[in-house]
Tab-separated table of C-alpha atoms in Angstrom:
chain	number	residue	atom	x	y	z
X	1	UNK	CA	0.000	0.000	0.000
X	2	UNK	CA	1.471	3.300	-1.046
X	3	UNK	CA	1.216	6.589	0.793
X	4	UNK	CA	1.305	9.651	-1.448
X	5	UNK	CA	2.800	12.781	0.042
X	6	UNK	CA	1.843	16.193	-1.264
X	7	UNK	CA	4.722	18.666	-1.218
X	8	UNK	CA	4.637	21.310	1.482
X	9	UNK	CA	3.535	24.700	0.174
X	10	UNK	CA	3.450	28.202	1.560
X	11	UNK	CA	0.221	29.925	2.515
X	12	UNK	CA	-0.724	33.531	1.814
X	13	UNK	CA	1.370	34.736	4.750
X	14	UNK	CA	4.485	32.888	3.667
X	15	UNK	CA	4.209	30.259	6.408
X	16	UNK	CA	4.930	26.638	5.538
X	17	UNK	CA	1.776	24.582	5.148
X	18	UNK	CA	1.283	21.248	6.888
X	19	UNK	CA	2.486	18.263	4.899
X	20	UNK	CA	-0.254	15.738	4.191
X	21	UNK	CA	-0.388	12.043	3.378
X	22	UNK	CA	-3.190	10.243	1.602
X	23	UNK	CA	-3.985	6.550	1.262
X	24	UNK	CA	-6.623	4.965	-0.960
X	25	UNK	CA	-8.556	2.791	1.489
X	26	UNK	CA	-12.203	2.207	0.576
X	27	UNK	CA	-12.898	0.856	-2.896
X	28	UNK	CA	-15.940	1.981	-4.884
X	29	UNK	CA	-18.128	-1.096	-4.085
X	30	UNK	CA	-17.565	-0.553	-0.352
X	31	UNK	CA	-18.496	3.133	-0.591
X	32	UNK	CA	-21.592	2.437	-2.704
X	33	UNK	CA	-22.714	-0.240	-0.238
X	34	UNK	CA	-22.158	2.124	2.692
X	35	UNK	CA	-24.504	4.807	1.353
X	36	UNK	CA	-27.128	2.443	-0.063
X	37	UNK	CA	-27.088	0.657	3.287
X	38	UNK	CA	-27.475	3.948	5.173
X	39	UNK	CA	-30.541	5.009	3.158
X	40	UNK	CA	-32.049	1.509	3.347
X	41	UNK	CA	-31.660	1.410	7.140
X	42	UNK	CA	-33.172	4.888	7.476
X	43	UNK	CA	-36.151	3.805	5.360
X	44	UNK	CA	-36.541	0.549	7.272
X	45	UNK	CA	-36.373	2.297	10.645
X	46	UNK	CA	-39.009	4.890	9.726
X	47	UNK	CA	-41.428	2.443	8.129
X	48	UNK	CA	-40.753	-0.192	10.778
X	49	UNK	CA	-41.599	2.265	13.529
X	50	UNK	CA	-44.983	2.981	11.968
X	51	UNK	CA	-45.619	-0.719	11.398
X	52	UNK	CA	-45.074	-1.261	15.120
X	53	UNK	CA	-46.971	1.905	16.104
X	54	UNK	CA	-49.545	2.476	13.338
X	55	UNK	CA	-50.922	5.887	12.531
X	56	UNK	CA	-54.528	6.728	13.499
X	57	UNK	CA	-57.194	5.486	11.128
X	58	UNK	CA	-57.399	7.475	7.901
X	59	UNK	CA	-60.744	9.195	7.204
X	60	UNK	CA	-63.101	8.121	4.451
X	61	UNK	CA	-63.903	4.747	2.937
X	62	UNK	CA	-61.470	1.937	3.670
X	63	UNK	CA	-61.296	1.126	-0.051
X	64	UNK	CA	-59.871	4.620	-0.699
X	65	UNK	CA	-56.986	4.245	1.784
X	66	UNK	CA	-53.986	1.987	1.597
X	67	UNK	CA	-51.597	3.895	3.848
X	68	UNK	CA	-50.357	0.980	5.962
X	69	UNK	CA	-50.144	-1.184	2.870
X	70	UNK	CA	-47.854	1.403	1.250
X	71	UNK	CA	-45.728	1.644	4.393
X	72	UNK	CA	-45.363	-2.126	4.552
X	73	UNK	CA	-44.509	-2.301	0.839
X	74	UNK	CA	-41.765	0.332	1.231
X	75	UNK	CA	-40.439	-1.558	4.267
X	76	UNK	CA	-40.316	-4.869	2.404
X	77	UNK	CA	-38.731	-3.272	-0.686
X	78	UNK	CA	-36.046	-1.526	1.393
X	79	UNK	CA	-35.335	-4.782	3.201
X	80	UNK	CA	-34.823	-6.627	-0.064
X	81	UNK	CA	-32.519	-3.882	-1.355
X	82	UNK	CA	-30.528	-4.104	1.877
X	83	UNK	CA	-30.164	-7.882	1.548
X	84	UNK	CA	-29.060	-7.751	-2.096
X	85	UNK	CA	-26.354	-5.206	-1.324
X	86	UNK	CA	-25.344	-7.111	1.822
X	87	UNK	CA	-24.756	-10.232	-0.264
X	88	UNK	CA	-22.688	-8.189	-2.720
X	89	UNK	CA	-20.782	-6.695	0.232
X	90	UNK	CA	-19.942	-10.155	1.568
X	91	UNK	CA	-18.722	-11.115	-1.902
X	92	UNK	CA	-16.504	-8.036	-2.016
X	93	UNK	CA	-15.014	-8.964	1.347
X	94	UNK	CA	-13.409	-11.915	-0.441
X	95	UNK	CA	-12.277	-10.160	-3.633
X	96	UNK	CA	-11.608	-6.623	-2.371
X	97	UNK	CA	-8.661	-5.223	-0.456
X	98	UNK	CA	-7.901	-5.984	3.184
X	99	UNK	CA	-10.016	-3.069	4.433
X	100	UNK	CA	-13.117	-4.598	2.837
X	101	UNK	CA	-12.911	-7.498	5.311
X	102	UNK	CA	-12.451	-5.579	8.550
X	103	UNK	CA	-16.096	-5.419	9.660
X	104	UNK	CA	-16.685	-9.158	9.250
X	105	UNK	CA	-14.342	-10.522	11.911
X	106	UNK	CA	-12.335	-9.494	14.957
X	107	UNK	CA	-8.815	-10.932	15.513
X	108	UNK	CA	-9.555	-11.779	19.137
X	109	UNK	CA	-6.507	-14.074	19.258
X	110	UNK	CA	-4.105	-11.132	18.789
X	111	UNK	CA	-2.650	-9.637	21.973
X	112	UNK	CA	-1.405	-6.661	19.964
X	113	UNK	CA	-4.944	-6.007	18.727
X	114	UNK	CA	-6.309	-5.798	22.292
X	115	UNK	CA	-3.479	-3.503	23.420
X	116	UNK	CA	-4.358	-1.128	20.617
X	117	UNK	CA	-8.059	-1.588	21.433
X	118	UNK	CA	-7.402	-0.495	25.029
X	119	UNK	CA	-5.545	2.599	23.852
X	120	UNK	CA	-8.522	3.558	21.680
X	121	UNK	CA	-10.848	3.179	24.674
X	122	UNK	CA	-8.589	5.558	26.604
X	123	UNK	CA	-8.539	7.987	23.677
X	124	UNK	CA	-12.315	8.077	23.252
X	125	UNK	CA	-12.811	8.504	27.008
X	126	UNK	CA	-10.365	11.466	26.987
X	127	UNK	CA	-7.784	9.598	29.080
X	128	UNK	CA	-5.098	9.394	26.359
X	129	UNK	CA	-3.383	12.529	25.110
X	130	UNK	CA	-2.697	11.457	21.524
X	131	UNK	CA	-4.573	9.171	19.107
X	132	UNK	CA	-2.983	6.322	17.232
X	133	UNK	CA	-3.639	6.657	13.519
X	134	UNK	CA	-4.776	3.731	11.412
X	135	UNK	CA	-5.353	3.169	7.743
X	136	UNK	CA	-8.949	1.942	7.805
X	137	UNK	CA	-10.805	1.146	11.013
X	138	UNK	CA	-9.045	1.304	14.351
X	139	UNK	CA	-9.373	-1.780	16.629
X	140	UNK	CA	-12.184	-0.332	18.763
X	141	UNK	CA	-14.172	0.760	15.703
X	142	UNK	CA	-13.614	-2.624	14.086
X	143	UNK	CA	-14.838	-4.632	17.075
X	144	UNK	CA	-17.776	-2.280	17.632
X	145	UNK	CA	-18.879	-2.484	14.016
X	146	UNK	CA	-18.733	-6.266	14.124
X	147	UNK	CA	-20.649	-6.622	17.408
X	148	UNK	CA	-23.064	-3.694	17.063
X	149	UNK	CA	-23.635	-3.616	13.321
X	150	UNK	CA	-22.610	-6.713	11.339
X	151	UNK	CA	-24.121	-9.239	13.756
X	152	UNK	CA	-27.304	-7.199	14.523
X	153	UNK	CA	-27.814	-6.551	10.802
X	154	UNK	CA	-27.623	-10.298	10.128
X	155	UNK	CA	-30.116	-10.848	12.938
X	156	UNK	CA	-32.470	-8.220	11.494
X	157	UNK	CA	-32.352	-9.872	8.081
X	158	UNK	CA	-33.095	-13.293	9.565
X	159	UNK	CA	-35.976	-12.157	11.760
X	160	UNK	CA	-37.342	-9.889	9.036
X	161	UNK	CA	-37.592	-12.664	6.460
X	162	UNK	CA	-38.954	-15.060	9.074
X	163	UNK	CA	-41.793	-12.608	9.747
X	164	UNK	CA	-42.302	-12.068	6.023
X	165	UNK	CA	-42.646	-15.842	5.542
X	166	UNK	CA	-45.798	-15.784	7.679
X	167	UNK	CA	-47.576	-14.051	4.831
X	168	UNK	CA	-45.645	-15.707	2.021
X	169	UNK	CA	-46.519	-19.193	3.305
X	170	UNK	CA	-44.685	-22.320	4.345
X	171	UNK	CA	-43.879	-23.210	0.744
X	172	UNK	CA	-41.975	-19.937	0.198
X	173	UNK	CA	-38.198	-19.650	-0.005
X	174	UNK	CA	-38.335	-17.211	2.900
X	175	UNK	CA	-39.763	-19.901	5.161
X	176	UNK	CA	-37.363	-22.525	3.790
X	177	UNK	CA	-34.373	-20.351	4.712
X	178	UNK	CA	-35.596	-18.582	7.840
X	179	UNK	CA	-38.488	-20.656	9.181
X	180	UNK	CA	-36.114	-22.271	11.657
X	181	UNK	CA	-36.455	-19.146	13.793
X	182	UNK	CA	-39.972	-20.249	14.740
X	183	UNK	CA	-38.434	-23.299	16.413
X	184	UNK	CA	-36.561	-20.875	18.695
X	185	UNK	CA	-39.496	-18.495	19.204
X	186	UNK	CA	-42.746	-20.351	18.396
X	187	UNK	CA	-44.740	-17.227	19.202
X	188	UNK	CA	-44.123	-14.876	16.270
X	189	UNK	CA	-44.815	-11.884	18.511
X	190	UNK	CA	-41.530	-12.678	20.251
X	191	UNK	CA	-39.760	-12.398	16.885
X	192	UNK	CA	-41.547	-9.074	16.310
X	193	UNK	CA	-40.284	-7.819	19.672
X	194	UNK	CA	-36.697	-8.920	19.026
X	195	UNK	CA	-36.815	-7.451	15.524
X	196	UNK	CA	-38.018	-4.154	16.989
X	197	UNK	CA	-35.274	-4.233	19.640
X	198	UNK	CA	-32.684	-4.937	16.941
X	199	UNK	CA	-33.777	-1.766	15.167
X	200	UNK	CA	-32.858	0.287	18.223
X	201	UNK	CA	-29.476	-1.435	18.516
X	202	UNK	CA	-28.666	-0.465	14.927
X	203	UNK	CA	-29.967	3.093	15.423
X	204	UNK	CA	-27.924	3.607	18.608
X	205	UNK	CA	-24.852	2.322	16.771
X	206	UNK	CA	-25.581	4.703	13.882
X	207	UNK	CA	-25.747	7.736	16.180
X	208	UNK	CA	-22.490	6.783	17.920
X	209	UNK	CA	-20.899	6.031	14.536
X	210	UNK	CA	-21.718	9.523	13.222
X	211	UNK	CA	-20.469	11.186	16.418
X	212	UNK	CA	-17.167	9.281	16.375
X	213	UNK	CA	-16.611	9.995	12.656
X	214	UNK	CA	-17.056	13.743	13.214
X	215	UNK	CA	-14.911	13.620	16.383
X	216	UNK	CA	-12.051	11.834	14.606
X	217	UNK	CA	-12.183	14.266	11.698
X	218	UNK	CA	-11.655	17.113	14.169
X	219	UNK	CA	-9.497	15.682	16.954
X	220	UNK	CA	-7.501	12.908	15.273
X	221	UNK	CA	-6.525	15.060	12.289
X	222	UNK	CA	-7.486	12.399	9.753
X	223	UNK	CA	-10.338	12.389	7.268
X	224	UNK	CA	-13.069	9.908	8.141
X	225	UNK	CA	-16.270	11.271	6.601
X	226	UNK	CA	-14.789	12.277	3.245
X	227	UNK	CA	-12.971	8.941	2.946
X	228	UNK	CA	-16.338	7.210	2.503
X	229	UNK	CA	-17.020	9.537	-0.441
X	230	UNK	CA	-13.654	9.634	-2.197
X	231	UNK	CA	-12.166	6.428	-0.809
X	232	UNK	CA	-9.032	8.333	0.196
X	233	UNK	CA	-8.027	8.698	3.832
X	234	UNK	CA	-6.083	11.868	4.491
X	235	UNK	CA	-3.697	12.307	7.419
X	236	UNK	CA	-3.742	16.037	7.952
X	237	UNK	CA	-0.503	16.436	9.897
X	238	UNK	CA	1.556	14.057	7.817
X	239	UNK	CA	1.796	11.367	10.496
X	240	UNK	CA	0.425	8.085	9.141
């Protein structure tokens, strides 16, 4: 992996500008998946909330209103889009660069990984003076994404298709692949409750994820937000 250095230049006052280093980290399929996934999750969360807490009855004849039907259709469509891109994302984890695989496993056997993980905990709790800079995800971000996003997202897909199979029928492919969940929770309302809880896990992760990305852009002097647009991670003080 190459690091490209831009030559130091002078600003308008004649002072030497900060040298910068850039590394191409996130390939186009990873970036496309990230944003499609973000919009799909937002759509699923909004429609899922109203499925769990329906709006008051619409006025007029029932035959003239199909509000909940539209909400459910959007929810199902967004879920299918999410699954298609998740499958493509798993495929890219095998054929893409090393950073494309980071969110799918945690090297728990590595002592060095956990030492770096502890330092990141100290940094994010304002107990360490300086951050350690990483190309890609740092150890704490990597483990958090795996435990709070990759696994919950897989759970949401499984429970979502299991619930969908109730309407599709026992001869549907949804039931063939995900009907086993009813052997764990025979009462489908339990699956509804766990699916609803999973939504909040993903939403809490999303809020923390956005906060940390903005915080690292400011305090760690490395581009996090723009790297998921351009694919390039920029180290603003030249220390990679």
